[in-house]
Amino acid sequence: MWVYWFTLILVAIVLFFAIKIIVPTKIAVITSTFTFTLGFLFPLFQPRLLIWQIVLLFLSALFLFGFWITNELLKEKLNTANKPETDGEVLTVEAIENNSNTTEQSSLIDNLQGYVTEEVKPESITEDLTKEELIVEEQINEVALTKESFDEELATRESIVVDETIALELTIQEEVATEIIDAEQKLDERTDEEINLDSTVEECELSNEEISETVSEDKSPVNESAQTLLAQGLLFRKGKDFPSAIRCYKKSIALKPTSELLYLVISELSSVYQQLGLYSMASGIINTFIEQPELKNHSGSDNLRQKMKFISCLSGLLNKYQLGQIPYERVPKEILSEAFKESLK
């Protein structure tokens, strides 16, 4: 039996070296191992199976083994076909590519240096900078001119309003003076007989009801004229004739109206000043009349105080942000909301 095993091992070794010349080493090893396995299994199958069964089993194993070897050979051929060039060739290709890249980079650097030396000159850079500086200076000058013109316009507008108010006060004083002079002349024209002491005493002895009636009769035309002037001022303000509106409000105040009419007149006059951007005058007119008896106990005095506080806060914020005393319509909404919040504190 040992002759059989020795022969089997010898055949497997010879087969390995013989096939190794044709096929790869991996396939040669598997082939010799497969041959040794078949020879090893043959003595085991011989007492249990018939000869034709053993032959059929071995042929099937050989067929499958041959099919597997064919696939492996095809794979090897495909791998060898898709394999790139040798290492030397790959190195030469990479060297060529590196040389081409270096030449392209050097040429690009030379072109850029030439462009910088020829096109970008210090003189052109300085000229561009001077042009930009001139443009910026022109813009700054334009902004300064517009600001100066706006300040001049605001100053002229304020001076016009102040002059008109002063002229209005002077005219009111002149009218009052002329009325006093006329009354004195009329008194001088009376004779001593007409001014009898007894008759004056009898005329002055009136009941309280008659006094109240005479006072109401005397005050009613005053209140009606003050109310008329207030209505005229509202119409002038609606038509944006602010000097005429201020004139009507001033005349209405000079007539010493009732507390209700005085409250309305002061509120409207401060609103006109506020709309024109004369915030100091708007808060000043409220501060002048708010402590007088006619308005001190009025139901709307708290509203006037709140309005005066809002105007003062708004004027302070405008000075803080260096906007000047601009008209109320041109005040940004953010500043208005900030002034309103500060006035509520």
Short mmCIF file of C-alpha atoms in Angstrom, two decimals:
data_model
loop_
_atom_site.label_atom_id
_atom_site.label_comp_id
_atom_site.label_asym_id
_atom_site.label_seq_id
_atom_site.Cartn_x
_atom_site.Cartn_y
_atom_site.Cartn_z
CA MET A 1 0.00 0.00 0.00
CA TRP A 2 2.90 2.29 0.65
CA VAL A 3 3.84 2.05 -2.99
CA TYR A 4 0.45 3.56 -3.88
CA TRP A 5 0.88 6.52 -1.50
CA PHE A 6 4.44 7.12 -2.61
CA THR A 7 3.39 7.08 -6.25
CA LEU A 8 0.51 9.46 -5.48
CA ILE A 9 2.76 11.99 -3.77
CA LEU A 10 5.33 11.76 -6.57
CA VAL A 11 2.66 12.33 -9.23
CA ALA A 12 1.34 15.42 -7.34
CA ILE A 13 4.83 16.93 -7.09
CA VAL A 14 5.70 16.27 -10.74
CA LEU A 15 2.34 17.65 -11.82
CA PHE A 16 2.97 20.86 -9.82
CA PHE A 17 6.30 21.59 -11.49
CA ALA A 18 5.00 20.62 -14.93
CA ILE A 19 1.90 22.85 -14.81
CA LYS A 20 3.75 25.74 -13.16
CA ILE A 21 5.44 26.45 -16.50
CA ILE A 22 2.10 26.97 -18.27
CA VAL A 23 -0.16 28.43 -15.58
CA PRO A 24 0.43 30.63 -12.51
CA THR A 25 1.77 29.14 -9.29
CA LYS A 26 -1.57 29.48 -7.51
CA ILE A 27 -3.37 27.33 -10.10
CA ALA A 28 -0.50 24.78 -10.16
CA VAL A 29 -0.70 24.34 -6.37
CA ILE A 30 -4.48 23.91 -6.49
CA THR A 31 -4.20 21.37 -9.35
CA SER A 32 -1.62 19.20 -7.57
CA THR A 33 -3.66 19.38 -4.34
CA PHE A 34 -6.81 18.36 -6.23
CA THR A 35 -4.98 15.37 -7.79
CA PHE A 36 -3.67 14.23 -4.42
CA THR A 37 -7.20 14.57 -2.93
CA LEU A 38 -8.71 12.37 -5.68
CA GLY A 39 -6.00 9.74 -5.15
CA PHE A 40 -6.60 9.90 -1.39
CA LEU A 41 -10.38 9.44 -1.77
CA PHE A 42 -10.18 6.56 -4.26
CA PRO A 43 -9.23 3.83 -1.69
CA LEU A 44 -12.02 5.10 0.60
CA PHE A 45 -14.75 4.97 -2.09
CA GLN A 46 -13.65 1.61 -3.62
CA PRO A 47 -15.22 -0.76 -1.00
CA ARG A 48 -18.40 1.29 -0.66
CA LEU A 49 -19.23 2.28 -4.30
CA LEU A 50 -19.25 0.56 -7.67
CA ILE A 51 -16.60 1.26 -10.26
CA TRP A 52 -18.88 3.21 -12.59
CA GLN A 53 -20.08 5.35 -9.67
CA ILE A 54 -16.53 6.19 -8.69
CA VAL A 55 -15.63 6.99 -12.32
CA LEU A 56 -18.73 9.23 -12.67
CA LEU A 57 -17.92 11.04 -9.44
CA PHE A 58 -14.31 11.62 -10.45
CA LEU A 59 -15.31 12.83 -13.94
CA SER A 60 -17.76 15.32 -12.43
CA ALA A 61 -15.05 16.58 -10.09
CA LEU A 62 -12.62 16.89 -13.01
CA PHE A 63 -15.24 18.78 -15.07
CA LEU A 64 -15.91 21.29 -12.29
CA PHE A 65 -12.23 21.66 -11.64
CA GLY A 66 -11.56 22.29 -15.34
CA PHE A 67 -14.35 24.89 -15.47
CA TRP A 68 -12.89 26.68 -12.46
CA ILE A 69 -9.39 26.66 -13.95
CA THR A 70 -10.75 28.13 -17.23
CA ASN A 71 -12.36 31.02 -15.35
CA GLU A 72 -9.20 31.70 -13.41
CA LEU A 73 -7.14 31.79 -16.59
CA LEU A 74 -9.57 34.24 -18.21
CA LYS A 75 -9.35 36.48 -15.18
CA GLU A 76 -5.58 36.41 -15.32
CA LYS A 77 -5.61 37.35 -19.00
CA LEU A 78 -7.95 40.26 -18.36
CA ASN A 79 -5.78 41.51 -15.52
CA THR A 80 -2.66 41.32 -17.65
CA ALA A 81 -4.44 43.12 -20.53
CA ASN A 82 -5.65 45.98 -18.28
CA LYS A 83 -2.31 46.30 -16.51
CA PRO A 84 -0.60 49.70 -17.17
CA GLU A 85 2.85 50.09 -18.51
CA THR A 86 5.88 49.06 -16.56
CA ASP A 87 7.16 51.06 -13.66
CA GLY A 88 9.83 52.63 -15.78
CA GLU A 89 7.31 53.80 -18.33
CA VAL A 90 5.03 55.18 -15.61
CA LEU A 91 7.89 57.06 -14.11
CA THR A 92 8.82 58.56 -17.47
CA VAL A 93 5.22 59.67 -18.10
CA GLU A 94 5.04 61.29 -14.67
CA ALA A 95 8.37 62.99 -15.28
CA ILE A 96 7.11 64.34 -18.61
CA GLU A 97 3.93 65.64 -16.98
CA ASN A 98 5.91 67.29 -14.18
CA ASN A 99 8.22 68.92 -16.70
CA SER A 100 5.25 70.21 -18.69
CA ASN A 101 3.63 71.59 -15.52
CA THR A 102 6.82 73.33 -14.46
CA THR A 103 7.26 74.87 -17.90
CA GLU A 104 3.65 76.09 -17.93
CA GLN A 105 4.03 77.58 -14.45
CA SER A 106 7.27 79.32 -15.36
CA SER A 107 5.72 80.76 -18.54
CA LEU A 108 2.68 81.96 -16.58
CA ILE A 109 4.89 83.62 -13.96
CA ASP A 110 6.91 85.34 -16.70
CA ASN A 111 3.72 86.64 -18.32
CA LEU A 112 2.43 87.98 -15.01
CA GLN A 113 5.75 89.67 -14.25
CA GLY A 114 5.73 91.24 -17.69
CA TYR A 115 2.17 92.46 -17.18
CA VAL A 116 3.03 93.92 -13.81
CA THR A 117 6.16 95.65 -15.08
CA GLU A 118 4.54 96.99 -18.24
CA GLU A 119 0.90 97.68 -17.35
CA VAL A 120 0.71 98.35 -13.62
CA LYS A 121 2.84 101.40 -13.04
CA PRO A 122 3.09 103.42 -9.83
CA GLU A 123 2.01 106.55 -11.69
CA SER A 124 -1.30 104.97 -12.76
CA ILE A 125 -1.93 103.78 -9.20
CA THR A 126 -1.30 107.25 -7.77
CA GLU A 127 -3.52 108.82 -10.44
CA ASP A 128 -6.38 106.46 -9.55
CA LEU A 129 -5.95 107.20 -5.87
CA THR A 130 -5.97 110.96 -6.44
CA LYS A 131 -9.13 110.66 -8.57
CA GLU A 132 -10.89 108.68 -5.84
CA GLU A 133 -9.76 111.19 -3.20
CA LEU A 134 -11.09 114.07 -5.32
CA ILE A 135 -14.44 112.31 -5.73
CA VAL A 136 -14.69 111.72 -1.98
CA GLU A 137 -13.77 115.35 -1.23
CA GLU A 138 -16.42 116.57 -3.69
CA GLN A 139 -19.05 114.39 -2.03
CA ILE A 140 -18.04 115.69 1.42
CA ASN A 141 -18.23 119.28 0.16
CA GLU A 142 -21.68 118.65 -1.32
CA VAL A 143 -22.92 117.22 1.98
CA ALA A 144 -21.47 120.18 3.88
CA LEU A 145 -23.09 122.64 1.47
CA THR A 146 -26.48 120.96 1.74
CA LYS A 147 -26.22 120.96 5.54
CA GLU A 148 -25.24 124.65 5.57
CA SER A 149 -28.08 125.55 3.21
CA PHE A 150 -30.54 123.60 5.35
CA ASP A 151 -29.30 125.34 8.53
CA GLU A 152 -29.59 128.71 6.81
CA GLU A 153 -33.10 127.93 5.61
CA LEU A 154 -34.12 126.79 9.09
CA ALA A 155 -32.61 129.90 10.67
CA THR A 156 -34.39 132.19 8.20
CA ARG A 157 -37.68 130.38 8.77
CA GLU A 158 -37.30 130.69 12.54
CA SER A 159 -36.34 134.36 12.27
CA ILE A 160 -39.38 135.01 10.03
CA VAL A 161 -41.71 133.36 12.53
CA VAL A 162 -40.13 135.21 15.45
CA ASP A 163 -40.36 138.55 13.61
CA GLU A 164 -43.99 137.91 12.79
CA THR A 165 -44.82 137.03 16.39
CA ILE A 166 -43.03 140.16 17.61
CA ALA A 167 -44.87 142.27 15.05
CA LEU A 168 -48.15 140.68 16.11
CA GLU A 169 -47.50 141.48 19.77
CA LEU A 170 -46.62 145.06 18.85
CA THR A 171 -49.82 145.47 16.87
CA ILE A 172 -51.87 144.07 19.76
CA GLN A 173 -50.18 146.49 22.17
CA GLU A 174 -50.82 149.38 19.80
CA GLU A 175 -54.48 148.47 19.50
CA VAL A 176 -54.85 148.27 23.28
CA ALA A 177 -53.09 151.61 23.68
CA THR A 178 -55.35 153.29 21.11
CA GLU A 179 -58.45 151.91 22.86
CA ILE A 180 -57.22 153.28 26.20
CA ILE A 181 -56.55 156.68 24.65
CA ASP A 182 -60.02 156.75 23.10
CA ALA A 183 -61.60 155.86 26.43
CA GLU A 184 -59.67 158.64 28.17
CA GLN A 185 -60.74 161.14 25.53
CA LYS A 186 -64.36 160.15 25.97
CA LEU A 187 -64.05 160.58 29.73
CA ASP A 188 -62.48 164.01 29.26
CA GLU A 189 -65.32 165.07 27.00
CA ARG A 190 -67.89 164.43 29.71
CA THR A 191 -68.93 167.43 31.77
CA ASP A 192 -68.94 167.62 35.51
CA GLU A 193 -72.73 167.59 35.53
CA GLU A 194 -72.91 164.30 33.65
CA ILE A 195 -70.51 162.72 36.13
CA ASN A 196 -72.63 163.07 39.22
CA LEU A 197 -71.61 161.05 42.23
CA ASP A 198 -75.15 160.21 43.32
CA SER A 199 -76.17 158.97 39.93
CA THR A 200 -73.08 156.82 39.68
CA VAL A 201 -73.80 155.32 43.09
CA GLU A 202 -77.38 154.56 42.09
CA GLU A 203 -76.20 153.01 38.84
CA CYS A 204 -73.60 150.91 40.64
CA GLU A 205 -76.12 149.55 43.16
CA LEU A 206 -77.03 146.47 41.14
CA SER A 207 -78.05 143.06 42.32
CA ASN A 208 -75.82 140.02 42.05
CA GLU A 209 -77.98 138.63 39.26
CA GLU A 210 -77.63 141.81 37.22
CA ILE A 211 -73.85 141.76 37.75
CA SER A 212 -73.58 138.16 36.56
CA GLU A 213 -75.77 139.00 33.57
CA THR A 214 -73.61 141.97 32.66
CA VAL A 215 -70.43 139.90 33.05
CA SER A 216 -71.81 137.14 30.88
CA GLU A 217 -72.96 139.69 28.33
CA ASP A 218 -69.53 141.30 28.36
CA LYS A 219 -67.69 137.97 28.11
CA SER A 220 -69.79 136.38 25.42
CA PRO A 221 -68.52 138.53 22.54
CA VAL A 222 -64.96 138.05 23.82
CA ASN A 223 -65.36 134.29 23.89
CA GLU A 224 -67.07 134.32 20.52
CA SER A 225 -64.24 136.34 18.97
CA ALA A 226 -61.62 134.08 20.61
CA GLN A 227 -63.43 131.01 19.32
CA THR A 228 -63.63 132.57 15.85
CA LEU A 229 -59.91 133.30 15.88
CA LEU A 230 -59.24 129.72 16.97
CA ALA A 231 -61.34 128.40 14.08
CA GLN A 232 -59.52 130.71 11.65
CA GLY A 233 -56.18 129.49 12.98
CA LEU A 234 -57.23 125.89 12.44
CA LEU A 235 -58.17 126.70 8.84
CA PHE A 236 -54.84 128.45 8.25
CA ARG A 237 -52.98 125.49 9.76
CA LYS A 238 -54.90 123.08 7.54
CA GLY A 239 -53.86 125.16 4.53
CA LYS A 240 -50.24 125.18 5.85
CA ASP A 241 -50.30 128.95 6.31
CA PHE A 242 -48.48 128.70 9.61
CA PRO A 243 -47.68 132.43 10.17
CA SER A 244 -51.38 133.33 9.79
CA ALA A 245 -52.34 130.49 12.12
CA ILE A 246 -49.86 131.72 14.75
CA ARG A 247 -51.25 135.25 14.38
CA CYS A 248 -54.81 134.05 15.00
CA TYR A 249 -53.77 132.01 18.04
CA LYS A 250 -51.87 134.96 19.51
CA LYS A 251 -54.88 137.23 19.08
CA SER A 252 -57.11 134.65 20.69
CA ILE A 253 -54.79 134.44 23.73
CA ALA A 254 -54.74 138.25 23.99
CA LEU A 255 -58.55 138.28 24.35
CA LYS A 256 -58.27 136.21 27.58
CA PRO A 257 -60.72 133.45 26.69
CA THR A 258 -62.17 130.80 28.97
CA SER A 259 -59.99 128.00 30.32
CA GLU A 260 -61.35 125.52 27.77
CA LEU A 261 -60.63 127.82 24.82
CA LEU A 262 -57.23 128.73 26.28
CA TYR A 263 -56.36 125.04 26.58
CA LEU A 264 -57.25 124.46 22.92
CA VAL A 265 -55.34 127.54 21.74
CA ILE A 266 -52.16 126.64 23.68
CA SER A 267 -52.32 123.06 22.43
CA GLU A 268 -52.73 124.16 18.79
CA LEU A 269 -50.04 126.85 19.01
CA SER A 270 -47.50 124.41 20.45
CA SER A 271 -48.42 121.90 17.73
CA VAL A 272 -47.71 124.52 15.03
CA TYR A 273 -44.31 125.32 16.56
CA GLN A 274 -43.60 121.60 16.81
CA GLN A 275 -44.54 121.03 13.18
CA LEU A 276 -42.19 123.82 12.09
CA GLY A 277 -39.32 122.36 14.12
CA LEU A 278 -39.32 125.16 16.73
CA TYR A 279 -39.31 122.77 19.65
CA SER A 280 -37.99 125.24 22.23
CA MET A 281 -40.83 127.67 21.44
CA ALA A 282 -43.36 124.81 21.50
CA SER A 283 -42.34 123.71 24.99
CA GLY A 284 -41.90 127.33 26.12
CA ILE A 285 -45.48 128.35 25.27
CA ILE A 286 -46.81 125.40 27.28
CA ASN A 287 -44.48 126.16 30.20
CA THR A 288 -45.64 129.80 30.21
CA PHE A 289 -49.36 129.08 30.55
CA ILE A 290 -49.42 125.70 32.35
CA GLU A 291 -49.10 127.23 35.83
CA GLN A 292 -51.68 129.96 35.31
CA PRO A 293 -54.97 129.60 37.21
CA GLU A 294 -56.96 129.09 34.01
CA LEU A 295 -54.99 125.93 33.11
CA LYS A 296 -53.54 124.75 36.42
CA ASN A 297 -56.70 122.93 37.48
CA HIS A 298 -57.89 122.12 33.97
CA SER A 299 -58.58 118.48 33.09
CA GLY A 300 -56.20 118.65 30.12
CA SER A 301 -53.24 120.09 32.03
CA ASP A 302 -51.68 116.62 32.38
CA ASN A 303 -51.84 116.19 28.61
CA LEU A 304 -50.04 119.51 28.13
CA ARG A 305 -47.34 118.50 30.62
CA GLN A 306 -46.87 115.16 28.86
CA LYS A 307 -46.66 116.94 25.51
CA MET A 308 -44.07 119.38 26.86
CA LYS A 309 -42.01 116.46 28.21
CA PHE A 310 -42.19 114.67 24.85
CA ILE A 311 -41.07 117.80 22.97
CA SER A 312 -38.13 118.29 25.37
CA CYS A 313 -37.04 114.65 24.95
CA LEU A 314 -37.35 114.91 21.16
CA SER A 315 -35.28 118.10 21.05
CA GLY A 316 -32.59 116.47 23.22
CA LEU A 317 -32.40 113.40 20.97
CA LEU A 318 -32.16 115.54 17.83
CA ASN A 319 -29.24 117.43 19.35
CA LYS A 320 -27.68 114.13 20.46
CA TYR A 321 -27.75 112.68 16.93
CA GLN A 322 -26.65 116.03 15.41
CA LEU A 323 -29.77 116.40 13.27
CA GLY A 324 -30.55 119.94 14.36
CA GLN A 325 -34.03 121.39 14.79
CA ILE A 326 -35.54 119.74 11.72
CA PRO A 327 -39.31 119.87 11.04
CA TYR A 328 -41.41 117.27 12.78
CA GLU A 329 -42.36 115.54 9.51
CA ARG A 330 -38.70 114.81 8.73
CA VAL A 331 -37.85 113.27 12.10
CA PRO A 332 -37.10 109.51 11.75
CA LYS A 333 -39.59 107.12 13.28
CA GLU A 334 -36.91 105.50 15.45
CA ILE A 335 -36.15 108.83 17.16
CA LEU A 336 -39.87 109.54 17.66
CA SER A 337 -40.42 106.17 19.33
CA GLU A 338 -37.34 106.66 21.52
CA ALA A 339 -38.52 110.13 22.58
CA PHE A 340 -41.98 108.77 23.36
CA LYS A 341 -40.50 106.02 25.56
CA GLU A 342 -38.29 108.50 27.41
CA SER A 343 -41.23 110.85 28.00
CA LEU A 344 -43.19 108.05 29.68
CA LYS A 345 -40.47 107.39 32.28
#
